[in-house]
Amino acid sequence: MKVVVDMDKCQNHGQCVFAAPDVFRLDDGAQLVHVSHPDDALRDDVEEAADVCPMQAILIEGSEP
Amino acid sequence: MTARVVVAGASLGGLRAAERLRAAGWTGAITVVGDEPHMPYNRPPLSKEVLAGSAPFESLAFTPRASAADVRWRLGTRITAARLNERVLTLDGGEELAFDGLVVATGLRARRLRCAGPSGPGSGRHTLRTLADARALRSRLTRPGTRLVVVGAGFIGCEVAATAVGLGVARVTVVDTEPLPMLRPLGELLARALLHRHERRGVRFALGAGVAGFRGDTRITGVALSDGRVLDADVVVEAVGARPNTEWLEGNGLDLTDGVLTDGHLRAGGLAHVVAVGDVARFPNARYDSVPRRVEHWSIPGDAAKCAASTLLAGLAGHPPPPAPFTPLPTFWSDQHDFRLQSFGTPELGTGDIRVLHGDPAGDVVVGHHSGGHLVGVVSLGNPAASAAAARHRARLLSQPSLLPQGAAP
Ligand SMILES: Cc1cc2nc3c(=O)[nH]c(=O)nc-3n(C[C@H](O)[C@H](O)[C@H](O)COP(=O)(O)OP(=O)(O)OC[C@H]3O[C@@H](n4cnc5c(N)ncnc54)[C@H](O)[C@@H]3O)c2cc1C
């Protein structure tokens, strides 16, 4: 699974961090950083993160299990 | 014929409900009926990026999950009536649509002022709820020299004012009967800080006065206030709250006083086959107390859809709902000018006891709202770091005891 964040859309709301803390976090400057190839076991969390992004900036690439 | 769930309303709540029904294992048909001509789209940018012209209208559509690929979308179709016991809906063309289970997700529509003066298309009076509204308003705000009056200093009114100043609108004035903007959700300390920030960036306020009437023949020329002042205006935005879209449910014995009253599992009227989600649902949240409330926050439709889908599927199978009731932690944000308001929890329940947790109101600040000594809401005002600081209190908010008196049934 590949996670792509459209950084033009992202406004560092951090909602994805609550949904998938293993994949997304805010750095010391409150900017979003993420793991781009997380383990497939985290798919549910990542889909949740994509859903709760107010800017809908998170895209998941790679076929569904 | 296979069993069918109909979802009424094709916006965030309707989309998430369809997706969550599939995720919860529903293999029957799903039809989503919505009266707007568009697939579900994101509303928050309407008062911000879309109005400012920095996000194209096309970028607003949600991308449905693959699991929802076989959902039938009936767009541009209004539901006019429902017979819940017979499990039949009436559509605007007169067609009847049968269902086994129903999800109510018809949301809200903007409230309008009832005042003398020009009204209707071309009058200069606007509301902001839909894509069509945002398009119409933007085309008016980009005319040089425009004077804008925003009626209502709630979050949409404040956002529109901020965006308009950013667009270079000649004069922007916000009117409200309250003495401060966003006073009810924020409390006095932050509401005052918000007022100063807006004023420093050029927004004017006419507070403590209502609208007595609009001036002009066919087009608005001014807004008359209850204290005698008259504000010149070419464009008026009525941001005075919203009304639940529930007329189509009348005659079924539901409590529709303010949205659809549900139980703690989002079931409407005690029916096992009808649930409600999103802005239209008035539900008790045992995290706080037993008072049912509507919550007009973007985070709620998604959270509610999860709970409502399992409640509905249990109901359709003749089982009681899953034991855990719906107890979301509401979260809300509002972007205005170059700052963000971020809220977690239910701050309006704790405006009597507000403490600064971080920073100070002149700069980036995080405050805690308390009730009975317990933290019930955290609100920040400032840059993204302030929002991140507010978020660090989220775990504490999640672990607070309920505000219900000891021993009271939830
Ligand atoms: C301009 C604006 C800015 C916002 N900004 C923020 C923000 O910054 N932060 C935040 O937390 N929240 C914000 N919100 C709130 C957020 O957008 C809502 O909470 C969310 O849209 C609610 O989704 P919903 O699906 O419950 O209802 P809605 O989005 O209202 O959707 C209901 C749908 O049902 C349709 N419908 C109604 N009646 C019928 C009928 N009889 N038949 C068929 N279809 C029907 C409606 O046309 C609509 O498409 C904002 C809202 C607006 C309007």
PDB file of N, CA and C in Angstrom, chain B residues 65-113:
ATOM      1  N   ARG B  65     -15.215   5.249  -1.145  1.00  0.00           N
ATOM      2  CA  ARG B  65     -14.441   4.021  -0.988  1.00  0.00           C
ATOM      3  C   ARG B  65     -14.868   3.007  -2.048  1.00  0.00           C
ATOM      4  N   ALA B  66     -13.916   2.135  -2.437  1.00  0.00           N
ATOM      5  CA  ALA B  66     -14.201   1.134  -3.471  1.00  0.00           C
ATOM      6  C   ALA B  66     -15.391   0.265  -3.077  1.00  0.00           C
ATOM      7  N   SER B  67     -15.547   0.023  -1.778  1.00  0.00           N
ATOM      8  CA  SER B  67     -16.642  -0.836  -1.301  1.00  0.00           C
ATOM      9  C   SER B  67     -18.008  -0.265  -1.666  1.00  0.00           C
ATOM     10  N   ALA B  68     -18.065   1.027  -1.948  1.00  0.00           N
ATOM     11  CA  ALA B  68     -19.350   1.666  -2.244  1.00  0.00           C
ATOM     12  C   ALA B  68     -19.580   1.791  -3.749  1.00  0.00           C
ATOM     13  N   ALA B  69     -18.785   1.055  -4.536  1.00  0.00           N
ATOM     14  CA  ALA B  69     -18.862   1.198  -5.997  1.00  0.00           C
ATOM     15  C   ALA B  69     -20.220   0.789  -6.555  1.00  0.00           C
ATOM     16  N   ASP B  70     -20.919  -0.129  -5.886  1.00  0.00           N
ATOM     17  CA  ASP B  70     -22.206  -0.586  -6.434  1.00  0.00           C
ATOM     18  C   ASP B  70     -23.405   0.125  -5.807  1.00  0.00           C
ATOM     19  N   VAL B  71     -23.159   1.221  -5.126  1.00  0.00           N
ATOM     20  CA  VAL B  71     -24.263   2.006  -4.563  1.00  0.00           C
ATOM     21  C   VAL B  71     -24.970   2.737  -5.700  1.00  0.00           C
ATOM     22  N   ARG B  72     -26.297   2.761  -5.655  1.00  0.00           N
ATOM     23  CA  ARG B  72     -27.041   3.489  -6.685  1.00  0.00           C
ATOM     24  C   ARG B  72     -27.290   4.923  -6.213  1.00  0.00           C
ATOM     25  N   TRP B  73     -26.885   5.877  -7.011  1.00  0.00           N
ATOM     26  CA  TRP B  73     -27.046   7.292  -6.666  1.00  0.00           C
ATOM     27  C   TRP B  73     -28.200   7.868  -7.447  1.00  0.00           C
ATOM     28  N   ARG B  74     -29.194   8.388  -6.749  1.00  0.00           N
ATOM     29  CA  ARG B  74     -30.290   9.075  -7.441  1.00  0.00           C
ATOM     30  C   ARG B  74     -30.180  10.536  -7.071  1.00  0.00           C
ATOM     31  N   LEU B  75     -29.472  11.274  -7.913  1.00  0.00           N
ATOM     32  CA  LEU B  75     -29.205  12.680  -7.619  1.00  0.00           C
ATOM     33  C   LEU B  75     -30.282  13.559  -8.250  1.00  0.00           C
ATOM     34  N   GLY B  76     -30.325  14.801  -7.853  1.00  0.00           N
ATOM     35  CA  GLY B  76     -31.332  15.716  -8.387  1.00  0.00           C
ATOM     36  C   GLY B  76     -32.746  15.234  -8.098  1.00  0.00           C
ATOM     37  N   THR B  77     -32.892  14.447  -7.030  1.00  0.00           N
ATOM     38  CA  THR B  77     -34.189  13.843  -6.694  1.00  0.00           C
ATOM     39  C   THR B  77     -34.533  14.152  -5.251  1.00  0.00           C
ATOM     40  N   ARG B  78     -35.667  14.777  -5.052  1.00  0.00           N
ATOM     41  CA  ARG B  78     -36.059  15.142  -3.688  1.00  0.00           C
ATOM     42  C   ARG B  78     -37.068  14.136  -3.138  1.00  0.00           C
ATOM     43  N   ILE B  79     -36.891  13.777  -1.885  1.00  0.00           N
ATOM     44  CA  ILE B  79     -37.876  12.944  -1.201  1.00  0.00           C
ATOM     45  C   ILE B  79     -38.916  13.888  -0.615  1.00  0.00           C
ATOM     46  N   THR B  80     -40.176  13.652  -0.930  1.00  0.00           N
ATOM     47  CA  THR B  80     -41.201  14.590  -0.463  1.00  0.00           C
ATOM     48  C   THR B  80     -41.998  14.054   0.726  1.00  0.00           C
ATOM     49  N   ALA B  81     -42.041  12.735   0.888  1.00  0.00           N
ATOM     50  CA  ALA B  81     -42.817  12.173   2.000  1.00  0.00           C
ATOM     51  C   ALA B  81     -42.318  10.771   2.324  1.00  0.00           C
ATOM     52  N   ALA B  82     -42.662  10.323   3.521  1.00  0.00           N
ATOM     53  CA  ALA B  82     -42.266   8.978   3.945  1.00  0.00           C
ATOM     54  C   ALA B  82     -43.408   8.334   4.715  1.00  0.00           C
ATOM     55  N   ARG B  83     -43.629   7.032   4.474  1.00  0.00           N
ATOM     56  CA  ARG B  83     -44.521   6.246   5.335  1.00  0.00           C
ATOM     57  C   ARG B  83     -43.629   5.184   5.954  1.00  0.00           C
ATOM     58  N   LEU B  84     -43.160   5.485   7.156  1.00  0.00           N
ATOM     59  CA  LEU B  84     -42.113   4.652   7.741  1.00  0.00           C
ATOM     60  C   LEU B  84     -42.602   3.245   8.072  1.00  0.00           C
ATOM     61  N   ASN B  85     -43.836   3.124   8.566  1.00  0.00           N
ATOM     62  CA  ASN B  85     -44.318   1.781   8.917  1.00  0.00           C
ATOM     63  C   ASN B  85     -44.502   0.905   7.686  1.00  0.00           C
ATOM     64  N   GLU B  86     -44.952   1.526   6.592  1.00  0.00           N
ATOM     65  CA  GLU B  86     -45.104   0.762   5.336  1.00  0.00           C
ATOM     66  C   GLU B  86     -43.779   0.650   4.588  1.00  0.00           C
ATOM     67  N   ARG B  87     -42.785   1.376   5.028  1.00  0.00           N
ATOM     68  CA  ARG B  87     -41.448   1.366   4.419  1.00  0.00           C
ATOM     69  C   ARG B  87     -41.479   1.824   2.963  1.00  0.00           C
ATOM     70  N   VAL B  88     -42.057   3.000   2.782  1.00  0.00           N
ATOM     71  CA  VAL B  88     -42.142   3.571   1.427  1.00  0.00           C
ATOM     72  C   VAL B  88     -41.823   5.063   1.476  1.00  0.00           C
ATOM     73  N   LEU B  89     -41.036   5.529   0.506  1.00  0.00           N
ATOM     74  CA  LEU B  89     -40.776   6.960   0.343  1.00  0.00           C
ATOM     75  C   LEU B  89     -41.475   7.441  -0.919  1.00  0.00           C
ATOM     76  N   THR B  90     -41.850   8.729  -0.932  1.00  0.00           N
ATOM     77  CA  THR B  90     -42.376   9.330  -2.156  1.00  0.00           C
ATOM     78  C   THR B  90     -41.328  10.303  -2.685  1.00  0.00           C
ATOM     79  N   LEU B  91     -41.031  10.210  -3.983  1.00  0.00           N
ATOM     80  CA  LEU B  91     -40.060  11.109  -4.609  1.00  0.00           C
ATOM     81  C   LEU B  91     -40.786  12.244  -5.325  1.00  0.00           C
ATOM     82  N   ASP B  92     -40.008  13.276  -5.703  1.00  0.00           N
ATOM     83  CA  ASP B  92     -40.655  14.488  -6.209  1.00  0.00           C
ATOM     84  C   ASP B  92     -41.471  14.277  -7.487  1.00  0.00           C
ATOM     85  N   GLY B  93     -41.134  13.266  -8.288  1.00  0.00           N
ATOM     86  CA  GLY B  93     -41.941  13.007  -9.481  1.00  0.00           C
ATOM     87  C   GLY B  93     -43.204  12.215  -9.182  1.00  0.00           C
ATOM     88  N   GLY B  94     -43.393  11.819  -7.919  1.00  0.00           N
ATOM     89  CA  GLY B  94     -44.565  11.025  -7.552  1.00  0.00           C
ATOM     90  C   GLY B  94     -44.242   9.546  -7.412  1.00  0.00           C
ATOM     91  N   GLU B  95     -43.070   9.152  -7.916  1.00  0.00           N
ATOM     92  CA  GLU B  95     -42.642   7.760  -7.821  1.00  0.00           C
ATOM     93  C   GLU B  95     -42.519   7.327  -6.349  1.00  0.00           C
ATOM     94  N   GLU B  96     -42.812   6.056  -6.076  1.00  0.00           N
ATOM     95  CA  GLU B  96     -42.624   5.542  -4.717  1.00  0.00           C
ATOM     96  C   GLU B  96     -41.403   4.632  -4.688  1.00  0.00           C
ATOM     97  N   LEU B  97     -40.676   4.717  -3.606  1.00  0.00           N
ATOM     98  CA  LEU B  97     -39.439   3.943  -3.478  1.00  0.00           C
ATOM     99  C   LEU B  97     -39.540   3.141  -2.185  1.00  0.00           C
ATOM    100  N   ALA B  98     -39.503   1.807  -2.310  1.00  0.00           N
ATOM    101  CA  ALA B  98     -39.641   0.944  -1.134  1.00  0.00           C
ATOM    102  C   ALA B  98     -38.279   0.714  -0.493  1.00  0.00           C
ATOM    103  N   PHE B  99     -38.271   0.535   0.817  1.00  0.00           N
ATOM    104  CA  PHE B  99     -37.010   0.249   1.513  1.00  0.00           C
ATOM    105  C   PHE B  99     -37.268  -0.735   2.639  1.00  0.00           C
ATOM    106  N   ASP B 100     -36.206  -1.398   3.050  1.00  0.00           N
ATOM    107  CA  ASP B 100     -36.271  -2.208   4.260  1.00  0.00           C
ATOM    108  C   ASP B 100     -35.697  -1.423   5.429  1.00  0.00           C
ATOM    109  N   GLY B 101     -34.567  -0.767   5.173  1.00  0.00           N
ATOM    110  CA  GLY B 101     -33.954   0.081   6.193  1.00  0.00           C
ATOM    111  C   GLY B 101     -33.754   1.472   5.628  1.00  0.00           C
ATOM    112  N   LEU B 102     -33.818   2.492   6.506  1.00  0.00           N
ATOM    113  CA  LEU B 102     -33.682   3.887   6.052  1.00  0.00           C
ATOM    114  C   LEU B 102     -32.644   4.609   6.901  1.00  0.00           C
ATOM    115  N   VAL B 103     -31.739   5.324   6.232  1.00  0.00           N
ATOM    116  CA  VAL B 103     -30.812   6.222   6.933  1.00  0.00           C
ATOM    117  C   VAL B 103     -31.216   7.649   6.586  1.00  0.00           C
ATOM    118  N   VAL B 104     -31.511   8.434   7.603  1.00  0.00           N
ATOM    119  CA  VAL B 104     -31.872   9.838   7.389  1.00  0.00           C
ATOM    120  C   VAL B 104     -30.598  10.669   7.474  1.00  0.00           C
ATOM    121  N   ALA B 105     -30.240  11.328   6.376  1.00  0.00           N
ATOM    122  CA  ALA B 105     -29.011  12.146   6.340  1.00  0.00           C
ATOM    123  C   ALA B 105     -29.278  13.411   5.547  1.00  0.00           C
ATOM    124  N   THR B 106     -30.445  14.034   5.797  1.00  0.00           N
ATOM    125  CA  THR B 106     -30.839  15.174   4.963  1.00  0.00           C
ATOM    126  C   THR B 106     -30.336  16.519   5.477  1.00  0.00           C
ATOM    127  N   GLY B 107     -29.556  16.523   6.548  1.00  0.00           N
ATOM    128  CA  GLY B 107     -28.831  17.735   6.921  1.00  0.00           C
ATOM    129  C   GLY B 107     -29.689  18.959   7.156  1.00  0.00           C
ATOM    130  N   LEU B 108     -29.128  20.105   6.818  1.00  0.00           N
ATOM    131  CA  LEU B 108     -29.737  21.394   7.134  1.00  0.00           C
ATOM    132  C   LEU B 108     -29.830  22.266   5.893  1.00  0.00           C
ATOM    133  N   ARG B 109     -30.636  23.288   5.970  1.00  0.00           N
ATOM    134  CA  ARG B 109     -30.603  24.341   4.949  1.00  0.00           C
ATOM    135  C   ARG B 109     -30.455  25.670   5.688  1.00  0.00           C
ATOM    136  N   ALA B 110     -29.889  26.647   5.012  1.00  0.00           N
ATOM    137  CA  ALA B 110     -29.639  27.935   5.659  1.00  0.00           C
ATOM    138  C   ALA B 110     -30.962  28.584   6.061  1.00  0.00           C
ATOM    139  N   ARG B 111     -30.971  29.155   7.246  1.00  0.00           N
ATOM    140  CA  ARG B 111     -32.131  29.917   7.697  1.00  0.00           C
ATOM    141  C   ARG B 111     -32.092  31.289   7.030  1.00  0.00           C
ATOM    142  N   ARG B 112     -33.233  31.878   6.764  1.00  0.00           N
ATOM    143  CA  ARG B 112     -33.271  33.216   6.163  1.00  0.00           C
ATOM    144  C   ARG B 112     -33.963  34.159   7.120  1.00  0.00           C
ATOM    145  N   LEU B 113     -33.627  35.447   7.013  1.00  0.00           N
ATOM    146  CA  LEU B 113     -34.290  36.451   7.827  1.00  0.00           C
ATOM    147  C   LEU B 113     -35.624  36.792   7.187  1.00  0.00           C
TER     148      LEU B 113
END
